[in-house]
Amino acid sequence: MTSSLVVVSLGYGNLENGFPAVTAELRKTDNTSHLQVIGSLPAAPELNQLYRRWRVLYEALSQSLAKPLRLEIIQDNVIQVSEVEFQDLCQQFKTLINRWLNSEQFRPIDQQLRRELNPTDEIQVIIETNDSQLRRLPWHLWNFIEEDYSKAEIALSAAENQRVSLKSQTPRGKVRILAILGNSTGIDIEADCRTLTTLPDVELVFLVEPQRRELNEYLWDKKGWDILFFAGHSQTEGETGRIYLNKTDSLTIADLKNSLRAAISRGLQLAIFNSCDGLGLARQLEDLHLNQLIVMREPVSDLVAQEFLKYFLGAFAYGEPFYLAVREARERLQGLETQCFCASWLPVICQNLTTVPPTWRDLRQPSPSISLWRQFLTVCLLSLAVTGLLVGIRQLGLLQVLELQAFDQLMRMRPAEPPDQRILVIKVTEEDIQAQGEEQRKSSLPDQTLEQLLKQLEPLQPRVIGLDIYRDFPVGKEYPNLATSLKRIGNFIGICKVREDKKNPDIPPPPEIPNNRIGFSDIVIDPDGVVRGQLLGMAIPQSSTCQTDKSLSLQVALHYLEKENINAEVTNEGNLKIGSVIFPNLEANTGGYHQLDASGFQVMLNYRAGEQQTSIDQVTLTQALTGEIEPNLVRDRVILIGTAAASITDHHLTPYSAGQWPIEKLPGVVIQGHMVSQILSAVLDQRTLLWVLPKSGEIFWIASWSLVGGILAWRLRSKPLVLGVATFTAIGILSGLCFVLLLRGGWIPLVPSVFVLVTTSGTVALVPLCGIKN
């Protein structure tokens, strides 16, 4: 619900001559509107005449009904008047006020306000004037207030307003009320006492018919007061209000000026004079710049004063906004108007325009420890709620694309690593294929070329040779030496392919190579087409022609490590262990992955950082065949042979592809080189594998950053620019931590953490918290 403030400044003029310069200023608390409209009001001397007649009849009727008034002096000459005549006068008052406020000169203001305001808005309408005649008028009879805007309430304000500088004070956690029970001759103020004693969270001090000195001392109390309450007899003499403290003493506000000024500087925010004819008191208190007060504009009966206090405090102390609480209490008095005429006309607010009406919670001023604890608890609860929401969204996989993109970006930011000196890739380029002529088969090498290549490589003593090219056909009869070599060379590894579906049938291995030197070439490709994982092994269907449970990269690495006397085994937890290094299996929900097909032995692929085409040493087939490669590039190394030609569909996206333009795919044989390198580097060099936090750890990490965002907004919510800078700084720190941890192999949730940090920060900044003012 929007809260709006309308200030109608009547400027100079009077009812006799009119008001030539009336301005209306509208402000909305959500800052969606701020405007000023200028108009005027015609002369209306009949309003003043009507008020005087109404006041005489009102007092006469009140006395004739024998209702005790909280007025010290009552005229003895009672005028006889009928209730019908008085009711007719009241109707005339309503008609005349609305005719005046609907005049052509004032209509632009009325119409503009109606265009800007909604009937459901909470509206404070303040009449700014020092004219005592205008302050006596029943402004609430204006149809704008009474009929059209049910959450609007009228108030009066002096033309000059000033904010009082408050002295430092210790929050108390309770509303301090100084209740003055003055001269009560002929009236009953016990009901007021009962209403005050039922209020929640109050520190209540009663002064019963005090002496002036006693009241003065209490007003100077260094603890300060939140509410000053008076019940008893009072009246206005000219424009000066007077209260009767006891049966012998009375005083004006001027008599308490110094002590009241001290009380206001120590936090006094509201005065309630539940007594007669209080506009004179209000005018003097406005000169002291009290935030707001409630008075009765006319003599008031005991019953009306008691019921108003009960209705108002019953609403205000239990959460109703100040102005709405006054309106509700005032309107409820209409039920008494068969006994107490115009009861709903009497209560009126006087407002200091430099201040905002407090809520009961504002007045309570919770003690620092309680307030801070409650605020922090609220921040924690909001952080947990946002974390729970984001974790649920993440679990559904809605953040997977963003998380994988963020992972790729961090991978690309890593500093370059030197090429792995244990691996050499011999790539078959488009030029190599063209040089082979018609004998070149798709995705394979002709027998003659392979035989020549092996003759070149064997004398250089490579430790392992892996052929990443399908040879699902026997060696031709004209090349018996090649067939013998494939059977004889114990460090030569061939490949096959496990069937994926009907469109991608399995591909058998070379017939000449025994099964213990065969690895499957299948790789895991993410839904976005990027290769981020490494498949080490899997269960093979019996119907498949590819009957090896190890991948090419694992077979090559294990044959390489045999010379180091390092073997592989499966742990009790089902993870692959090579030497002392455990390769933990990916699960269906690992890191940013959700509902991943985690069948087989899969791990994240920790690519060697740097330019992907040069991070693995490479030579062309032609260079290898012509002996252009240096022996030390082959001796005791892993040699991987595969195609790199664009015409062969064995190229894949990697985390590094998006960092290049045009986007560059990596040949499958080079990716195999990274996979072999990952295994060898982890086992022999202790190069870290990629790892993730357990689910509970990830939730804790995300919740921690949610709390960071909440705390930043909690402490900086009054400084939006500083909060924005702090939030961006926190995101920078978060990103930096995730990057540093990735350098050590940790894939830590970045995107969910940024989301919760920003969301919680925004929520805490916008949602009212216990004890926090916007």
Coordinates of N, CA, C and O in Angstrom, one line a residue, residues 525-661:
I525 N 30.0 -36.0 -24.2 CA 29.7 -34.7 -24.7 C 28.5 -34.1 -24.0 O 27.5 -34.7 -23.9
D526 N 28.7 -32.9 -23.4 CA 27.6 -32.3 -22.6 C 26.5 -31.8 -23.6 O 26.7 -31.7 -24.8
P527 N 25.3 -31.5 -23.1 CA 24.2 -31.1 -23.9 C 24.5 -29.9 -24.8 O 23.9 -29.7 -25.9
D528 N 25.4 -29.0 -24.4 CA 25.8 -27.9 -25.2 C 26.9 -28.2 -26.2 O 27.4 -27.3 -26.8
G529 N 27.3 -29.5 -26.3 CA 28.3 -29.9 -27.3 C 29.7 -29.7 -26.9 O 30.6 -30.0 -27.6
V530 N 29.9 -29.4 -25.6 CA 31.3 -29.2 -25.1 C 31.8 -30.5 -24.4 O 31.0 -31.1 -23.6
V531 N 33.0 -30.8 -24.6 CA 33.6 -32.0 -23.9 C 34.3 -31.4 -22.6 O 35.3 -30.7 -22.7
R532 N 33.7 -31.8 -21.5 CA 34.3 -31.4 -20.2 C 34.6 -32.5 -19.3 O 35.3 -32.3 -18.3
G533 N 34.2 -33.7 -19.7 CA 34.5 -34.9 -18.9 C 35.4 -35.9 -19.6 O 35.6 -35.8 -20.8
Q534 N 35.9 -36.9 -18.8 CA 36.7 -37.9 -19.4 C 36.1 -39.3 -19.0 O 35.9 -39.5 -17.8
L535 N 35.8 -40.1 -19.9 CA 35.3 -41.4 -19.7 C 36.4 -42.4 -19.6 O 37.1 -42.6 -20.6
L536 N 36.6 -43.0 -18.4 CA 37.8 -43.9 -18.2 C 37.4 -45.4 -18.5 O 38.3 -46.1 -19.0
G537 N 36.2 -45.7 -18.2 CA 35.8 -47.1 -18.4 C 34.3 -47.2 -18.3 O 33.6 -46.4 -17.8
M538 N 33.8 -48.4 -18.8 CA 32.3 -48.6 -18.7 C 32.1 -50.1 -19.0 O 32.9 -50.8 -19.5
A539 N 30.9 -50.5 -18.5 CA 30.4 -51.9 -18.8 C 30.0 -52.0 -20.3 O 29.3 -51.1 -20.8
I540 N 30.4 -53.0 -20.9 CA 30.2 -53.2 -22.4 C 29.1 -54.3 -22.6 O 29.2 -55.4 -22.0
P541 N 28.1 -53.9 -23.4 CA 27.1 -55.0 -23.7 C 27.7 -56.2 -24.4 O 28.7 -56.0 -25.2
Q542 N 27.3 -57.4 -24.1 CA 27.8 -58.6 -24.7 C 27.6 -58.6 -26.2 O 28.4 -59.2 -27.0
S543 N 26.6 -57.9 -26.7 CA 26.3 -57.9 -28.1 C 27.3 -57.0 -28.9 O 27.3 -57.0 -30.1
S544 N 28.0 -56.2 -28.2 CA 28.9 -55.2 -28.9 C 30.1 -55.9 -29.5 O 30.6 -56.8 -28.9
T545 N 30.5 -55.4 -30.6 CA 31.8 -55.9 -31.2 C 33.0 -55.2 -30.6 O 34.1 -55.6 -30.9
C546 N 32.8 -54.2 -29.7 CA 33.8 -53.5 -29.0 C 33.9 -54.0 -27.6 O 33.2 -53.5 -26.7
Q547 N 34.6 -55.0 -27.3 CA 34.6 -55.7 -26.0 C 35.8 -55.3 -25.1 O 36.6 -56.2 -24.7
T548 N 36.0 -54.0 -24.9 CA 37.0 -53.6 -23.9 C 36.3 -52.6 -23.0 O 35.5 -51.8 -23.4
D549 N 36.6 -52.7 -21.7 CA 36.0 -51.9 -20.7 C 36.8 -50.6 -20.4 O 36.5 -49.9 -19.4
K550 N 37.9 -50.4 -21.1 CA 38.8 -49.3 -20.8 C 38.8 -48.4 -22.0 O 38.8 -48.8 -23.2
S551 N 38.9 -47.1 -21.7 CA 39.0 -46.1 -22.8 C 40.4 -46.1 -23.4 O 41.4 -46.6 -22.8
L552 N 40.6 -45.5 -24.6 CA 41.9 -45.3 -25.2 C 42.8 -44.6 -24.3 O 44.0 -45.0 -24.1
S553 N 42.4 -43.5 -23.7 CA 43.3 -42.7 -22.8 C 43.7 -43.5 -21.6 O 44.9 -43.4 -21.2
L554 N 42.9 -44.3 -21.0 CA 43.3 -45.1 -19.9 C 44.2 -46.2 -20.3 O 45.2 -46.5 -19.6
Q555 N 43.9 -46.9 -21.4 CA 44.8 -48.0 -21.9 C 46.2 -47.4 -22.2 O 47.2 -48.0 -21.7
V556 N 46.3 -46.3 -22.8 CA 47.6 -45.7 -23.1 C 48.3 -45.3 -21.9 O 49.5 -45.6 -21.7
A557 N 47.6 -44.7 -20.9 CA 48.2 -44.2 -19.7 C 48.7 -45.4 -18.9 O 49.8 -45.4 -18.3
L558 N 47.9 -46.5 -18.8 CA 48.3 -47.7 -18.0 C 49.5 -48.4 -18.6 O 50.4 -48.8 -17.9
H559 N 49.6 -48.5 -19.9 CA 50.8 -49.1 -20.6 C 52.0 -48.2 -20.3 O 53.1 -48.7 -20.1
Y560 N 51.8 -46.9 -20.3 CA 52.9 -46.0 -20.0 C 53.4 -46.2 -18.6 O 54.6 -46.2 -18.4
L561 N 52.5 -46.4 -17.7 CA 52.9 -46.5 -16.3 C 53.4 -47.8 -15.9 O 54.0 -48.0 -14.8
E562 N 53.3 -48.8 -16.8 CA 53.8 -50.2 -16.4 C 55.3 -50.1 -16.2 O 55.9 -50.8 -15.3
K563 N 56.0 -49.2 -17.0 CA 57.4 -49.1 -16.8 C 57.8 -48.5 -15.5 O 58.9 -48.7 -15.0
E564 N 56.8 -47.7 -14.9 CA 57.0 -47.1 -13.6 C 56.5 -48.1 -12.4 O 56.5 -47.7 -11.3
N565 N 56.1 -49.3 -12.8 CA 55.6 -50.3 -11.9 C 54.4 -49.7 -11.1 O 54.2 -49.9 -9.9
I566 N 53.6 -49.0 -11.8 CA 52.3 -48.4 -11.2 C 51.2 -49.1 -11.9 O 51.0 -49.1 -13.1
N567 N 50.3 -49.6 -11.0 CA 49.1 -50.4 -11.5 C 47.8 -49.7 -11.1 O 47.8 -48.8 -10.2
A568 N 46.7 -50.2 -11.6 CA 45.4 -49.6 -11.3 C 44.6 -50.7 -10.6 O 44.8 -51.9 -10.7
E569 N 43.6 -50.2 -9.8 CA 42.7 -51.0 -9.0 C 41.4 -50.2 -8.8 O 41.4 -49.0 -8.9
V570 N 40.4 -50.9 -8.4 CA 39.1 -50.3 -8.1 C 38.9 -50.4 -6.6 O 39.1 -51.4 -6.0
T571 N 38.7 -49.2 -5.9 CA 38.5 -49.2 -4.5 C 37.2 -49.7 -4.1 O 36.3 -50.0 -4.9
N572 N 37.0 -49.9 -2.8 CA 35.7 -50.4 -2.2 C 34.6 -49.5 -2.5 O 33.4 -49.9 -2.6
E573 N 34.9 -48.2 -2.7 CA 33.8 -47.2 -3.0 C 33.5 -47.2 -4.5 O 32.6 -46.4 -4.9
G574 N 34.2 -48.0 -5.3 CA 33.9 -48.1 -6.7 C 34.6 -47.0 -7.5 O 34.3 -46.8 -8.7
N575 N 35.7 -46.4 -7.0 CA 36.5 -45.4 -7.7 C 37.7 -46.1 -8.2 O 38.3 -47.0 -7.7
L576 N 38.2 -45.5 -9.3 CA 39.5 -46.0 -9.9 C 40.7 -45.4 -9.2 O 40.7 -44.2 -8.9
K577 N 41.6 -46.3 -8.8 CA 42.8 -45.9 -8.1 C 44.0 -46.3 -8.9 O 44.2 -47.5 -9.3
I578 N 44.9 -45.3 -9.3 CA 46.1 -45.6 -10.1 C 47.3 -45.1 -9.2 O 47.4 -43.9 -8.9
G579 N 48.1 -46.1 -8.8 CA 49.1 -45.7 -7.8 C 48.5 -45.3 -6.5 O 47.7 -45.9 -5.9
S580 N 48.8 -44.1 -6.1 CA 48.2 -43.5 -4.9 C 47.1 -42.5 -5.2 O 46.6 -41.9 -4.2
V581 N 46.8 -42.3 -6.4 CA 45.8 -41.3 -6.8 C 44.5 -41.9 -7.1 O 44.4 -42.9 -7.9
I582 N 43.4 -41.4 -6.5 CA 42.1 -41.9 -6.7 C 41.4 -40.9 -7.6 O 41.4 -39.7 -7.5
F583 N 40.7 -41.5 -8.6 CA 39.9 -40.7 -9.6 C 38.4 -40.9 -9.2 O 37.8 -41.9 -9.5
P584 N 37.9 -39.9 -8.5 CA 36.5 -40.1 -8.0 C 35.5 -40.0 -9.1 O 35.6 -39.1 -10.0
N585 N 34.5 -40.9 -9.1 CA 33.5 -40.9 -10.2 C 32.6 -39.7 -10.1 O 32.3 -39.2 -9.0
L586 N 32.2 -39.2 -11.2 CA 31.2 -38.2 -11.3 C 29.9 -38.8 -10.9 O 29.6 -39.9 -11.3
E587 N 29.0 -38.0 -10.2 CA 27.7 -38.5 -9.8 C 26.7 -37.7 -10.7 O 27.0 -36.7 -11.4
A588 N 25.4 -38.1 -10.6 CA 24.4 -37.5 -11.4 C 24.3 -36.0 -11.2 O 24.0 -35.2 -12.1
N589 N 24.5 -35.6 -9.9 CA 24.5 -34.1 -9.5 C 25.9 -33.8 -9.0 O 26.1 -33.8 -7.8
T590 N 26.7 -33.4 -9.8 CA 28.1 -33.0 -9.5 C 28.4 -31.6 -9.8 O 28.2 -31.2 -11.0
G591 N 28.7 -30.7 -8.9 CA 29.0 -29.4 -9.2 C 27.8 -28.7 -9.9 O 26.7 -28.7 -9.4
G592 N 28.1 -28.1 -11.0 CA 27.0 -27.5 -11.8 C 26.2 -28.4 -12.6 O 25.2 -28.0 -13.3
Y593 N 26.5 -29.7 -12.6 CA 25.8 -30.7 -13.4 C 24.5 -31.2 -12.6 O 24.6 -31.4 -11.4
H594 N 23.5 -31.4 -13.3 CA 22.3 -31.9 -12.7 C 21.6 -32.9 -13.6 O 21.4 -32.7 -14.8
Q595 N 21.3 -34.1 -13.1 CA 20.7 -35.2 -13.8 C 21.7 -35.6 -15.0 O 21.2 -36.0 -16.1
L596 N 22.9 -35.7 -14.6 CA 24.0 -36.1 -15.6 C 23.9 -37.6 -15.7 O 23.7 -38.3 -14.8
D597 N 24.1 -38.1 -17.0 CA 24.3 -39.5 -17.2 C 25.7 -39.9 -16.7 O 26.7 -39.7 -17.4
A598 N 25.8 -40.4 -15.5 CA 27.0 -40.7 -14.8 C 27.4 -42.2 -14.9 O 28.2 -42.6 -14.0
S599 N 26.9 -42.9 -15.9 CA 27.3 -44.3 -16.0 C 28.7 -44.4 -16.3 O 29.3 -43.6 -17.0
G600 N 29.3 -45.6 -15.9 CA 30.7 -45.8 -16.2 C 31.6 -45.1 -15.2 O 31.2 -44.4 -14.2
F601 N 32.9 -45.1 -15.5 CA 33.9 -44.3 -14.7 C 34.1 -43.0 -15.4 O 34.7 -43.0 -16.5
Q602 N 33.6 -41.9 -14.8 CA 33.8 -40.6 -15.4 C 34.4 -39.6 -14.4 O 34.1 -39.7 -13.2
V603 N 35.3 -38.8 -15.0 CA 35.9 -37.7 -14.1 C 35.8 -36.4 -15.0 O 35.7 -36.5 -16.2
M604 N 35.9 -35.3 -14.3 CA 36.1 -34.0 -15.0 C 37.4 -34.0 -15.7 O 38.4 -34.5 -15.1
L605 N 37.5 -33.4 -16.8 CA 38.7 -33.3 -17.6 C 39.4 -31.9 -17.3 O 38.9 -30.9 -17.7
N606 N 40.5 -32.0 -16.7 CA 41.3 -30.8 -16.3 C 42.3 -30.6 -17.5 O 43.4 -31.0 -17.5
Y607 N 41.8 -29.9 -18.5 CA 42.6 -29.6 -19.7 C 43.9 -28.8 -19.2 O 43.9 -28.1 -18.3
R608 N 45.0 -29.1 -20.0 CA 46.2 -28.3 -19.7 C 45.9 -26.8 -20.2 O 45.4 -26.6 -21.3
A609 N 46.1 -25.9 -19.3 CA 45.8 -24.5 -19.6 C 46.7 -23.9 -20.6 O 47.9 -24.3 -20.7
G610 N 46.1 -23.0 -21.4 CA 46.9 -22.4 -22.5 C 46.2 -22.5 -23.8 O 45.1 -23.0 -23.9
E611 N 46.9 -22.2 -24.9 CA 46.4 -22.3 -26.2 C 46.2 -23.8 -26.5 O 47.2 -24.6 -26.5
Q612 N 45.0 -24.2 -26.8 CA 44.7 -25.7 -26.9 C 45.4 -26.4 -28.1 O 45.7 -27.6 -28.0
Q613 N 45.7 -25.7 -29.1 CA 46.3 -26.3 -30.3 C 47.9 -26.5 -30.0 O 48.5 -27.3 -30.7
T614 N 48.4 -25.8 -29.0 CA 49.8 -25.9 -28.8 C 50.2 -26.5 -27.4 O 51.3 -26.6 -27.1
S615 N 49.1 -26.8 -26.6 CA 49.4 -27.3 -25.3 C 49.8 -28.8 -25.3 O 50.2 -29.3 -24.3
I616 N 49.6 -29.4 -26.4 CA 50.1 -30.8 -26.7 C 51.0 -30.7 -27.9 O 50.6 -30.2 -28.9
D617 N 52.3 -31.2 -27.8 CA 53.2 -31.2 -29.0 C 52.5 -32.0 -30.1 O 52.0 -33.1 -29.9
Q618 N 52.6 -31.4 -31.3 CA 52.0 -32.0 -32.5 C 53.0 -31.9 -33.7 O 53.7 -30.9 -33.9
V619 N 52.9 -33.0 -34.5 CA 53.6 -32.9 -35.9 C 52.6 -33.5 -36.9 O 51.6 -34.2 -36.5
T620 N 52.8 -33.3 -38.1 CA 51.9 -33.8 -39.2 C 52.4 -35.2 -39.6 O 53.6 -35.6 -39.3
L621 N 51.5 -35.9 -40.2 CA 51.8 -37.3 -40.7 C 53.0 -37.2 -41.7 O 53.9 -38.0 -41.7
T622 N 53.0 -36.2 -42.6 CA 54.0 -36.0 -43.5 C 55.4 -35.8 -42.9 O 56.4 -36.4 -43.3
Q623 N 55.4 -35.0 -41.8 CA 56.7 -34.8 -41.1 C 57.2 -36.1 -40.5 O 58.4 -36.4 -40.5
A624 N 56.3 -36.9 -40.0 CA 56.7 -38.2 -39.4 C 57.2 -39.2 -40.4 O 58.2 -39.9 -40.2
L625 N 56.5 -39.2 -41.6 CA 56.9 -40.2 -42.6 C 58.2 -39.8 -43.3 O 59.0 -40.7 -43.7
T626 N 58.6 -38.5 -43.3 CA 59.8 -38.1 -44.0 C 60.9 -37.9 -43.0 O 62.0 -37.5 -43.4
G627 N 60.7 -38.3 -41.7 CA 61.8 -38.2 -40.7 C 62.1 -36.8 -40.3 O 63.3 -36.6 -39.9
E628 N 61.2 -35.9 -40.4 CA 61.5 -34.5 -40.0 C 61.4 -34.2 -38.6 O 61.6 -33.1 -38.1
I629 N 61.0 -35.2 -37.8 CA 60.8 -35.0 -36.3 C 62.1 -35.4 -35.6 O 62.7 -36.4 -36.0
E630 N 62.4 -34.7 -34.6 CA 63.6 -35.0 -33.8 C 63.3 -36.2 -32.9 O 62.2 -36.4 -32.4
P631 N 64.3 -37.1 -32.7 CA 64.1 -38.3 -32.0 C 63.6 -38.1 -30.6 O 62.9 -38.9 -30.0
N632 N 64.1 -37.0 -29.9 CA 63.7 -36.8 -28.5 C 62.2 -36.4 -28.4 O 61.6 -36.4 -27.3
L633 N 61.5 -36.1 -29.5 CA 60.1 -35.9 -29.5 C 59.3 -37.2 -29.5 O 58.1 -37.2 -29.2
V634 N 60.0 -38.3 -29.7 CA 59.4 -39.6 -29.8 C 59.9 -40.5 -28.7 O 59.1 -41.3 -28.1
R635 N 61.2 -40.5 -28.4 CA 61.7 -41.5 -27.5 C 61.1 -41.4 -26.1 O 60.9 -40.3 -25.5
D636 N 60.6 -42.6 -25.7 CA 60.0 -42.8 -24.3 C 58.7 -41.9 -24.1 O 58.3 -41.7 -23.0
R637 N 58.1 -41.5 -25.2 CA 56.9 -40.8 -25.1 C 55.6 -41.6 -25.5 O 55.7 -42.7 -26.1
V638 N 54.5 -41.0 -25.2 CA 53.2 -41.5 -25.7 C 53.0 -40.9 -27.1 O 53.1 -39.6 -27.3
I639 N 52.8 -41.7 -28.1 CA 52.6 -41.2 -29.5 C 51.1 -41.5 -29.8 O 50.7 -42.6 -29.8
L640 N 50.4 -40.4 -30.1 CA 49.0 -40.6 -30.5 C 48.8 -40.2 -31.9 O 49.3 -39.1 -32.3
I641 N 48.2 -41.1 -32.7 CA 48.0 -40.9 -34.1 C 46.5 -40.7 -34.4 O 45.7 -41.5 -34.0
G642 N 46.2 -39.6 -35.0 CA 44.8 -39.4 -35.3 C 44.6 -38.3 -36.3 O 45.5 -37.6 -36.8
T643 N 43.3 -38.1 -36.8 CA 43.0 -37.2 -37.8 C 42.8 -35.8 -37.3 O 42.2 -35.6 -36.2
A644 N 43.2 -34.8 -38.0 CA 42.9 -33.4 -37.7 C 42.3 -32.7 -38.9 O 42.2 -31.5 -38.8
A645 N 42.0 -33.4 -39.9 CA 41.5 -32.8 -41.1 C 40.1 -32.3 -40.9 O 39.3 -33.0 -40.3
A646 N 39.7 -31.2 -41.5 CA 38.4 -30.6 -41.4 C 37.3 -31.5 -42.0 O 36.2 -31.5 -41.6
S647 N 37.7 -32.3 -43.0 CA 36.7 -33.2 -43.6 C 36.4 -34.4 -42.8 O 35.4 -35.1 -43.1
I648 N 37.1 -34.6 -41.7 CA 36.8 -35.8 -40.8 C 36.0 -35.2 -39.6 O 36.5 -34.3 -39.0
T649 N 34.8 -35.8 -39.4 CA 34.0 -35.2 -38.3 C 34.4 -35.8 -36.9 O 33.7 -36.4 -36.2
D650 N 35.6 -35.4 -36.6 CA 36.1 -35.8 -35.3 C 36.7 -34.6 -34.6 O 37.9 -34.6 -34.2
H651 N 35.9 -33.5 -34.5 CA 36.3 -32.2 -33.9 C 35.2 -31.9 -32.9 O 34.0 -32.1 -33.1
H652 N 35.6 -31.4 -31.7 CA 34.7 -31.1 -30.6 C 35.0 -29.8 -30.0 O 36.1 -29.3 -29.9
L653 N 33.9 -29.2 -29.4 CA 34.0 -28.0 -28.6 C 34.7 -28.3 -27.2 O 34.4 -29.4 -26.7
T654 N 35.4 -27.4 -26.7 CA 36.0 -27.6 -25.4 C 35.7 -26.3 -24.6 O 35.2 -25.3 -25.2
P655 N 36.0 -26.2 -23.3 CA 35.8 -25.0 -22.6 C 36.5 -23.8 -23.1 O 36.2 -22.6 -22.9
Y656 N 37.6 -24.0 -24.0 CA 38.4 -23.0 -24.5 C 37.8 -22.5 -25.9 O 38.2 -21.4 -26.4
S657 N 36.8 -23.2 -26.4 CA 36.4 -22.8 -27.8 C 35.7 -21.5 -27.8 O 35.9 -20.7 -28.7
A658 N 34.9 -21.2 -26.8 CA 34.1 -19.9 -26.8 C 35.0 -18.7 -26.6 O 34.6 -17.6 -26.9
G659 N 36.3 -18.9 -26.2 CA 37.2 -17.8 -26.1 C 37.9 -17.4 -27.4 O 38.7 -16.5 -27.4
Q660 N 37.5 -18.1 -28.5 CA 38.2 -17.8 -29.7 C 37.1 -17.4 -30.8 O 35.9 -17.8 -30.7
W661 N 37.5 -16.6 -31.7 CA 36.6 -16.2 -32.8 C 37.3 -16.3 -34.1 O 38.4 -15.6 -34.3

